[in-house]
Short mmCIF file of C-alpha atoms in Angstrom, two decimals:
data_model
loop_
_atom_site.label_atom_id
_atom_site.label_comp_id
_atom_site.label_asym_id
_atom_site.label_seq_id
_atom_site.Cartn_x
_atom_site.Cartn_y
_atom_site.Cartn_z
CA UNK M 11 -133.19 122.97 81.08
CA UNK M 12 -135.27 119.67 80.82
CA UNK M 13 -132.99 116.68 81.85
CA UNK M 14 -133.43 112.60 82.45
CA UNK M 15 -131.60 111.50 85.35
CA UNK M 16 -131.11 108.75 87.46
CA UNK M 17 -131.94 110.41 90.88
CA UNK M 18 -131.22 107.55 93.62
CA UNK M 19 -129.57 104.07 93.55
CA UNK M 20 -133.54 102.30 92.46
CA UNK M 21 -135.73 101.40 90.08
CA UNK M 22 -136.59 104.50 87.92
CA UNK M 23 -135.78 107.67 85.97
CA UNK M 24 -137.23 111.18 86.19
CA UNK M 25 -137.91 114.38 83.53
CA UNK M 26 -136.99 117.15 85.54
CA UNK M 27 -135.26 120.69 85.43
CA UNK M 28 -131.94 121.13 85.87
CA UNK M 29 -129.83 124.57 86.12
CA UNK M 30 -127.66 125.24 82.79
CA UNK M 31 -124.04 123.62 83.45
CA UNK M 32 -122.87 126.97 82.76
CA UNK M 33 -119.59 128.76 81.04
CA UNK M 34 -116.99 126.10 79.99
CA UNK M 35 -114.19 126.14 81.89
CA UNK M 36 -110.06 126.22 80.32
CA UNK M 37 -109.98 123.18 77.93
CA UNK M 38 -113.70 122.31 78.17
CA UNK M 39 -116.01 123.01 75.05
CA UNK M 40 -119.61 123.50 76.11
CA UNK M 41 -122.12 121.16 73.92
CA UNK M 42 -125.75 121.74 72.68
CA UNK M 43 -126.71 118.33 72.61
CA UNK M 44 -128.18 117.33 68.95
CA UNK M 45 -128.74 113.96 69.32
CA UNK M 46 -128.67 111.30 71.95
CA UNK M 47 -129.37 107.30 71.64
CA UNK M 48 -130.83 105.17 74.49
CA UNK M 49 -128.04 102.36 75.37
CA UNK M 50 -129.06 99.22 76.65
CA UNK M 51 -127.38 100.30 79.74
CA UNK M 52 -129.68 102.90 80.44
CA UNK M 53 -132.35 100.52 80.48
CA UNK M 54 -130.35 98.75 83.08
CA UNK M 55 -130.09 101.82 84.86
CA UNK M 56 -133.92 102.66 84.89
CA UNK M 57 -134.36 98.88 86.08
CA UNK M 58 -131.53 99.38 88.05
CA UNK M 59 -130.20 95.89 87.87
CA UNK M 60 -126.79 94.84 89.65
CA UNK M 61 -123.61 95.88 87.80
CA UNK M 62 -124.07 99.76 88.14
CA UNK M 63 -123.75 99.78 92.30
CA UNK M 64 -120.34 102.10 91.22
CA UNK M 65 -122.77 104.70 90.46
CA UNK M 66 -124.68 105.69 94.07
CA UNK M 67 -122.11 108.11 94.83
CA UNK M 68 -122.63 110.26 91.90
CA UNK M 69 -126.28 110.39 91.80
CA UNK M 70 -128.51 112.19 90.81
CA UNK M 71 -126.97 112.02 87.23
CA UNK M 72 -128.06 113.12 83.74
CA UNK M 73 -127.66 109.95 81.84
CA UNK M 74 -127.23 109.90 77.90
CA UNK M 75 -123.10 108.60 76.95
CA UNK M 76 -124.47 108.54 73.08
CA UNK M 77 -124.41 112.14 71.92
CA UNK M 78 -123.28 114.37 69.43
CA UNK M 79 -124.16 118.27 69.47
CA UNK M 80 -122.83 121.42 68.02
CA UNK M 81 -120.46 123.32 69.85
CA UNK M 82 -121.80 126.50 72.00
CA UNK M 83 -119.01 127.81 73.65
CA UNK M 84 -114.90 127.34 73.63
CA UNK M 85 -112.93 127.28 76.88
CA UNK M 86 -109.71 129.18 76.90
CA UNK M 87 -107.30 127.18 75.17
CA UNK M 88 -109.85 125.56 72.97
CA UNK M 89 -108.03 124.98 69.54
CA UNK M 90 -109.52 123.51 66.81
CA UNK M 91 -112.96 123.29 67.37
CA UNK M 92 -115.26 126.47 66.14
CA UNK M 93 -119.26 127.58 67.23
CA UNK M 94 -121.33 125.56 65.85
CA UNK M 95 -119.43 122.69 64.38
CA UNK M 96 -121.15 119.23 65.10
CA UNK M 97 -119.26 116.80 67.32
CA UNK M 98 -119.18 113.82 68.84
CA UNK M 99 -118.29 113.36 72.46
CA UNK M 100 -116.15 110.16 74.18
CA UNK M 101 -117.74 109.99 77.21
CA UNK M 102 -114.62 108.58 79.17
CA UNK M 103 -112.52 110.68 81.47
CA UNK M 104 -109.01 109.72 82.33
CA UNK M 105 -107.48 110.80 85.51
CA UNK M 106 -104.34 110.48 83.70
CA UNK M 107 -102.51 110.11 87.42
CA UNK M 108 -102.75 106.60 88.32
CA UNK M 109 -100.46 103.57 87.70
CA UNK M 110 -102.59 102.36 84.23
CA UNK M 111 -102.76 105.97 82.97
CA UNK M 112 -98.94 106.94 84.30
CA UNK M 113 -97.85 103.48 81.70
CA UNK M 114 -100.28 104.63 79.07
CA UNK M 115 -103.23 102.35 79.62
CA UNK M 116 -105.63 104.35 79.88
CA UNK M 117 -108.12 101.85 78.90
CA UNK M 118 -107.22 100.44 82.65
CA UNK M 119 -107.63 103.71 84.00
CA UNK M 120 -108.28 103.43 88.13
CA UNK M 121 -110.54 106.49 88.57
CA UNK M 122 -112.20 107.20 85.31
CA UNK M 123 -115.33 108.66 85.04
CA UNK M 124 -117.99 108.83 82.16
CA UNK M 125 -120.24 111.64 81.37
CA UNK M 126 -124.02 110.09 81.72
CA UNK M 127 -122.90 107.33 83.95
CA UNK M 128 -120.89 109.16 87.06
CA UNK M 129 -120.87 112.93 85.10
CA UNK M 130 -123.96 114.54 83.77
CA UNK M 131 -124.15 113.49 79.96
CA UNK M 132 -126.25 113.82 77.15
CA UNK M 133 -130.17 114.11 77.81
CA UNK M 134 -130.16 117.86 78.40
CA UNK M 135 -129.64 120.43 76.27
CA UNK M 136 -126.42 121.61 77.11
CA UNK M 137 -123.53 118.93 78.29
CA UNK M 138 -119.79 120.34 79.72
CA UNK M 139 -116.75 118.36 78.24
CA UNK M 140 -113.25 117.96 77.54
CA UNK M 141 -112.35 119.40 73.97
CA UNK M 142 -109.93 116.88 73.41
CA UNK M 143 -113.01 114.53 73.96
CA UNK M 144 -114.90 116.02 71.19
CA UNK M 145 -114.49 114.79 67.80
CA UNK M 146 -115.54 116.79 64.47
CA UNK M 147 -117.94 115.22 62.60
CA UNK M 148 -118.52 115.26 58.76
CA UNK M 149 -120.46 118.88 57.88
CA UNK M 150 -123.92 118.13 57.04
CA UNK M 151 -124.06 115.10 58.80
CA UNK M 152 -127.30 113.83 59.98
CA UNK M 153 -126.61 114.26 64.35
CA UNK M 154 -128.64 110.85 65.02
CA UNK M 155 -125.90 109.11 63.03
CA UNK M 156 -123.18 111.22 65.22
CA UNK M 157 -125.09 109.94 67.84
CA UNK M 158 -124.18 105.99 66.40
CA UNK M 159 -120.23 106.75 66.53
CA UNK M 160 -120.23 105.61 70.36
CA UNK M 161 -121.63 102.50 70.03
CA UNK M 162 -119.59 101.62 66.90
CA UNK M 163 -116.58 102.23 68.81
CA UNK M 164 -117.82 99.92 71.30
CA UNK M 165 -118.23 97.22 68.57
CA UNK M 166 -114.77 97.85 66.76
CA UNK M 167 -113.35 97.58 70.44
CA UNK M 168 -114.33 94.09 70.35
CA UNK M 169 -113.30 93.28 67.31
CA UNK M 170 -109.81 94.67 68.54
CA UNK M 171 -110.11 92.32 71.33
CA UNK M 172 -111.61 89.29 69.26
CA UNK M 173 -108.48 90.00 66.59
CA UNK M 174 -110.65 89.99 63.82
CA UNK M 175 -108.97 89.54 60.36
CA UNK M 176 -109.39 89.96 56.73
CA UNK M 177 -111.53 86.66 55.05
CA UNK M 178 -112.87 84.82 58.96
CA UNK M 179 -115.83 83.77 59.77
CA UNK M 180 -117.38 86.05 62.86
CA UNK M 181 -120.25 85.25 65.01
CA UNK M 182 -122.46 88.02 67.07
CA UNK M 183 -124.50 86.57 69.66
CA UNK M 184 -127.27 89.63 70.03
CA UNK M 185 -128.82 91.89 67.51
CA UNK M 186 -129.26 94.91 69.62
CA UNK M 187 -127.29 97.97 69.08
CA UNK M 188 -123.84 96.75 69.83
CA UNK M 189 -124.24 93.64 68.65
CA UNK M 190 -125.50 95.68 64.72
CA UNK M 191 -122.21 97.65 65.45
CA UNK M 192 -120.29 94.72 65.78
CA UNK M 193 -121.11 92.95 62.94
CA UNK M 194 -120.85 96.39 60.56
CA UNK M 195 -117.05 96.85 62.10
CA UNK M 196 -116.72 93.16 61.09
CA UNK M 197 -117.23 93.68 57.71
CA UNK M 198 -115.51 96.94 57.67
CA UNK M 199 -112.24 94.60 59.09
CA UNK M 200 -112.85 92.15 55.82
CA UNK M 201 -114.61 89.27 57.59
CA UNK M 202 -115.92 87.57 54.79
CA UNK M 203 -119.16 85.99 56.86
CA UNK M 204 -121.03 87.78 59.86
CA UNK M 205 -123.72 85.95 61.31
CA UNK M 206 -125.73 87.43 64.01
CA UNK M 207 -127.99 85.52 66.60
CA UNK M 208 -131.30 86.76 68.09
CA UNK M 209 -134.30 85.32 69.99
CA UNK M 210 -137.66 86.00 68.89
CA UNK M 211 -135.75 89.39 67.60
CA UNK M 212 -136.63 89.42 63.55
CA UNK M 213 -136.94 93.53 63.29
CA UNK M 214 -133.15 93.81 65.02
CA UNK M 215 -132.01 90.68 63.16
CA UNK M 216 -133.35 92.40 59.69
CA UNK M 217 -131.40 95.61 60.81
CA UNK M 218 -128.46 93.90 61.64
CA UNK M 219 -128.76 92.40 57.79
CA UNK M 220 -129.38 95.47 56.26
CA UNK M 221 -125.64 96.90 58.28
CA UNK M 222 -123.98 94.46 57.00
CA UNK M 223 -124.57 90.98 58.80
CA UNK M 224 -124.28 88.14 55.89
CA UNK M 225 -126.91 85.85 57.45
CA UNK M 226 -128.96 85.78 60.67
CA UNK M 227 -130.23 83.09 63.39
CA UNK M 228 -133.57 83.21 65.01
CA UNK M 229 -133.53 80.90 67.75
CA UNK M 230 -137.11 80.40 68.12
CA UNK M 231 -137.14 78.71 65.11
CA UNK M 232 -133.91 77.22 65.40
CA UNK M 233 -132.91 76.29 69.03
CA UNK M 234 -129.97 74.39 67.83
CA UNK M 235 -127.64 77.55 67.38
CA UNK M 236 -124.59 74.97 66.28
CA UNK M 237 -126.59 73.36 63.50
CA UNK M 238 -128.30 76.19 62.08
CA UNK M 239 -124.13 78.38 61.74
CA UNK M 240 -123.38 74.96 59.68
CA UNK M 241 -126.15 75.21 57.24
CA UNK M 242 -126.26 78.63 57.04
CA UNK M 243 -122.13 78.70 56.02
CA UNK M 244 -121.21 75.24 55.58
CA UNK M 245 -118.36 75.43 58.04
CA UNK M 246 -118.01 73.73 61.39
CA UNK M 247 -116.90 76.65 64.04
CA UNK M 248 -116.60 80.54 63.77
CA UNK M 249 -112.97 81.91 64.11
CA UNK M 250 -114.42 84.62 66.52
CA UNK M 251 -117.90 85.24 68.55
CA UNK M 252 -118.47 88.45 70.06
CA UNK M 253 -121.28 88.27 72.78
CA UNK M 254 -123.52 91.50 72.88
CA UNK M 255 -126.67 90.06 74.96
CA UNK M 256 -125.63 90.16 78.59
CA UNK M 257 -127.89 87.11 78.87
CA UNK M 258 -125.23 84.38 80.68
CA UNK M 259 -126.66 81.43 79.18
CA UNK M 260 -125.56 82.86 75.78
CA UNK M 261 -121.69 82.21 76.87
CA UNK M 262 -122.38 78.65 76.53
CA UNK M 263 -123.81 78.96 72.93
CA UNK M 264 -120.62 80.81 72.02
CA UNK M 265 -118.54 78.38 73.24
CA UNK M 266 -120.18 76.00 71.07
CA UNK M 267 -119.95 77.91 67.94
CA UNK M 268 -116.34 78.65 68.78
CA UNK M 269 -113.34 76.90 66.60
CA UNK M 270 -110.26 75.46 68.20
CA UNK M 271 -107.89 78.25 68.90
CA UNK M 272 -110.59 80.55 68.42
CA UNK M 273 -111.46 83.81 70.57
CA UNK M 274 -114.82 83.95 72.49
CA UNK M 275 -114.98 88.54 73.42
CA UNK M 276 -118.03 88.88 75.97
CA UNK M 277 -118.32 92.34 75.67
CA UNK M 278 -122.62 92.47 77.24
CA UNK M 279 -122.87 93.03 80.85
CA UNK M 280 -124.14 90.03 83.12
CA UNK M 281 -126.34 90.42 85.80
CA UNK M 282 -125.39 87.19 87.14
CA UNK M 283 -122.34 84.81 86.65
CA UNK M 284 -122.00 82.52 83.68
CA UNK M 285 -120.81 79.14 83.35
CA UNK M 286 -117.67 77.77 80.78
CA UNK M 287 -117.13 74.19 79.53
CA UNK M 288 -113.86 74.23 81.19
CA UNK M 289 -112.52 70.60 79.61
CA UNK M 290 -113.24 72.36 75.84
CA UNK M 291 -111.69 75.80 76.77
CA UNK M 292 -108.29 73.94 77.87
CA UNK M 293 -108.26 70.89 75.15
CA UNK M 294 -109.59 73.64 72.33
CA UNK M 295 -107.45 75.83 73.47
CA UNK M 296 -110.10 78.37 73.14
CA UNK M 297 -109.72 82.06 74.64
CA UNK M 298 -112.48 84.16 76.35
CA UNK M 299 -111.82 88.09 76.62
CA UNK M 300 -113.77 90.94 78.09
CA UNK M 301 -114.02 93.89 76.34
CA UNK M 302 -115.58 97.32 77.61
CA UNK M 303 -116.14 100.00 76.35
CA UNK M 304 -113.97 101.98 73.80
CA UNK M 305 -110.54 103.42 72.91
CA UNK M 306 -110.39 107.11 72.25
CA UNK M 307 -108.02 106.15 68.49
CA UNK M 308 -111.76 104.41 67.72
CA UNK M 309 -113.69 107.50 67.29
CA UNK M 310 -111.42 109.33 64.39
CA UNK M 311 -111.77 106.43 63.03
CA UNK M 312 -115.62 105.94 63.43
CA UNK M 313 -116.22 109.32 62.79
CA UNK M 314 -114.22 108.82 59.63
CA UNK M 315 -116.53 106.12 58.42
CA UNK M 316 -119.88 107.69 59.22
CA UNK M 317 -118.77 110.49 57.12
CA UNK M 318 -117.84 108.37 54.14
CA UNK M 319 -120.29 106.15 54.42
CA UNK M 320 -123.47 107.39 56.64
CA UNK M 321 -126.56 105.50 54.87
CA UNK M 322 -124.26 101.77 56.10
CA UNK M 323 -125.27 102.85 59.41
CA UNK M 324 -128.70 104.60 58.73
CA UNK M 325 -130.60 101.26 59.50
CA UNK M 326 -129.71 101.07 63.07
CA UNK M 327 -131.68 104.64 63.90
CA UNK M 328 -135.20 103.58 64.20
CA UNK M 329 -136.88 106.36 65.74
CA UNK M 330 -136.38 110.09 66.96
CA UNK M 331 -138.08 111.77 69.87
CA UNK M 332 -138.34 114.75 71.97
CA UNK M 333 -136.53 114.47 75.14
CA UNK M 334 -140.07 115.42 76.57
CA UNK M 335 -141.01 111.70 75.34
CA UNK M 336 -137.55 110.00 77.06
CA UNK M 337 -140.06 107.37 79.00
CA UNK M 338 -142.10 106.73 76.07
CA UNK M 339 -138.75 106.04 74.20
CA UNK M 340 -137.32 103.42 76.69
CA UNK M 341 -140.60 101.69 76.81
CA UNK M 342 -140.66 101.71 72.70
CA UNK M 343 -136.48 99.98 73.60
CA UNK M 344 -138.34 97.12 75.87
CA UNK M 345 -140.49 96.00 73.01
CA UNK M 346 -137.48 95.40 70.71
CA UNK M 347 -139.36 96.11 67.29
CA UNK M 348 -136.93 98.91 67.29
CA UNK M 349 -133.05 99.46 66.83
CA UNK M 350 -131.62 102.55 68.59
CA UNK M 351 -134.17 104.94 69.58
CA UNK M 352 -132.65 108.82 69.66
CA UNK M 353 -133.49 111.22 71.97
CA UNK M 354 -133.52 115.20 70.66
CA UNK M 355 -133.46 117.68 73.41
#
């Protein structure tokens, strides 16, 4: 079967042939992969920028953590889940041994691993996986928008973190995928005003609108970031700011925006360190959390959502393409005219 991996520890991804992963095993379900989005990670990966070192040891690696499929096979023990119903798959695997997942936190977990990061994942045909990892989707659901319940997990987990409430004021610094997912978990959470930041980004920024964002910043027409929030909503500071760019320079702009008391989540990866105005994070009393990735009670409750409500979320799938055309898709992701780009195999 055709599959994009990451073969070595540089630059690069390859199209190449890959045996069939073969019968699942007891508890697995075996998935015919339906639908798979390119993350901004994986463009990381193909650039092969620092941050992903953790991942030499298990190359070469299908990538693809964004997937939903139909189920092709059962495991024994396999209750629940029938041929052919669509799913979508958490990509996280808990060792469920050490001290974090022993206590129950297995957000913390020491040795997990992730299909399409250190575990072959989604851009191939067929993808092995825990059946307690795979969650039903609505029937007749469109599999790109399955394909969008990972990276709106990843946005409600930082709203989790950012403890955002019914009626505040949120800021998203980034309009790419997680940063569209953030702000439509926002408003699903009852903030009453979501504004989302881009540079020289207008197609993102107008999908992130059409999601559910309540107004938009473009810095190249507004490089005062401050400023342009007070006009926009006629208040002084956001109560939260999720970060979604990776860019470090963007931690100081959410600082900025932030209110006293309020909570700054940096949820992109950084390539290099950033700096903090130290002085207004102790006198403001101002909090800065990390959040990664996604808790598994996120995707019932995604999935939910998507079912009830799939054309809120249709705006963030751009285009579709065969997996034959994976490299033409990530070089369609670098010219960011596009929101998430899905790969079919």
């Amino acid at each position: 079967m055709l599959a994009l991996r990451k073969p070595a520890p540089a630059p690069g991804l390859v199209l190449q042939d890959v045996p069939e992963p073969g019968d699942p095993g007891a508890g697995e379900v075996l998935v015919e992969v339906a639908a798979a989005g390119i993350c901004g990670s994986d463009l990381h990966l193909d650039d092969w920028t620092p941050g992903y070192e953790f991942m030499a040891g298990a190359m070469p690696v299908t990538l693809g953590h964004e997937f939903s499929g139909r189920v092709a096979a059962t495991g024994a023990g396999v209750q629940g889940l029938m041929r052919g119903q669509l799913v979508a798959v958490y990509p996280i695997l808990h060792c469920r041994q050490c001290v974090n997942c022993v206590r129950g936190d297995t957000a913390l977990c020491l040795n997990r691993r992730a299909l399409g990061v250190t575990l072959d994942g989604g851009f191939a045909r067929y993808v092995r996986a825990p059946a307690a990892n795979c969650i039903p989707l609505a029937q007749g659901l469109d599999p790109a928008l399955g394909a969008l319940v990972e990276p709106l997990c990843i946005g409600d987990h930082a709203n989790i973190v950012g403890e955002v409430k019914l009626g505040e004021t949120v800021v998203v610094l980034g309009p790419g995928t997680i940063g569209q997912a953030a702000a439509r978990v926002a408003r699903w959470r009852g903030a009453s005003r979501v504004v989302v930041v881009g540079l020289r980004d207008e197609a993102r920024l107008a999908t992130a609108r059409a999601v559910g964002a309540t107004h938009s910043i473009d810095l190249a027409s507004t490089p005062d970031v401050l400023a342009r929030f007070r006009a926009l909503t006629g208040l002084d500071h956001a109560d939260v700011v999720i970060e979604a760019t990776g860019h470090p320079a963007s931690i100081a702009d959410g600082q900025r925006l932030l209110k006293k008391g309020g909570i700054l989540v940096v949820a992109g990866i950084h390539a290099a360190p950033a700096s903090l105005d130290l002085v207004t994070l102790v006198r403001q009393r101002q909090q800065v959390r990390g959040a990664h990735s996604s808790l598994r009670p996120s995707w019932d409750v995604m999935a939910q959502r998507i079912g009830d409500e799939p054309e809120s979320v249709r705006a963030m799938v751009s285009l579709s393409l065969p997996l034959s055309e994976a490299l033409e898709g990530f070089a369609r992701c670098r010219k960011r005219d596009v929101s998430k780009v899905i790969l079919q195999p």
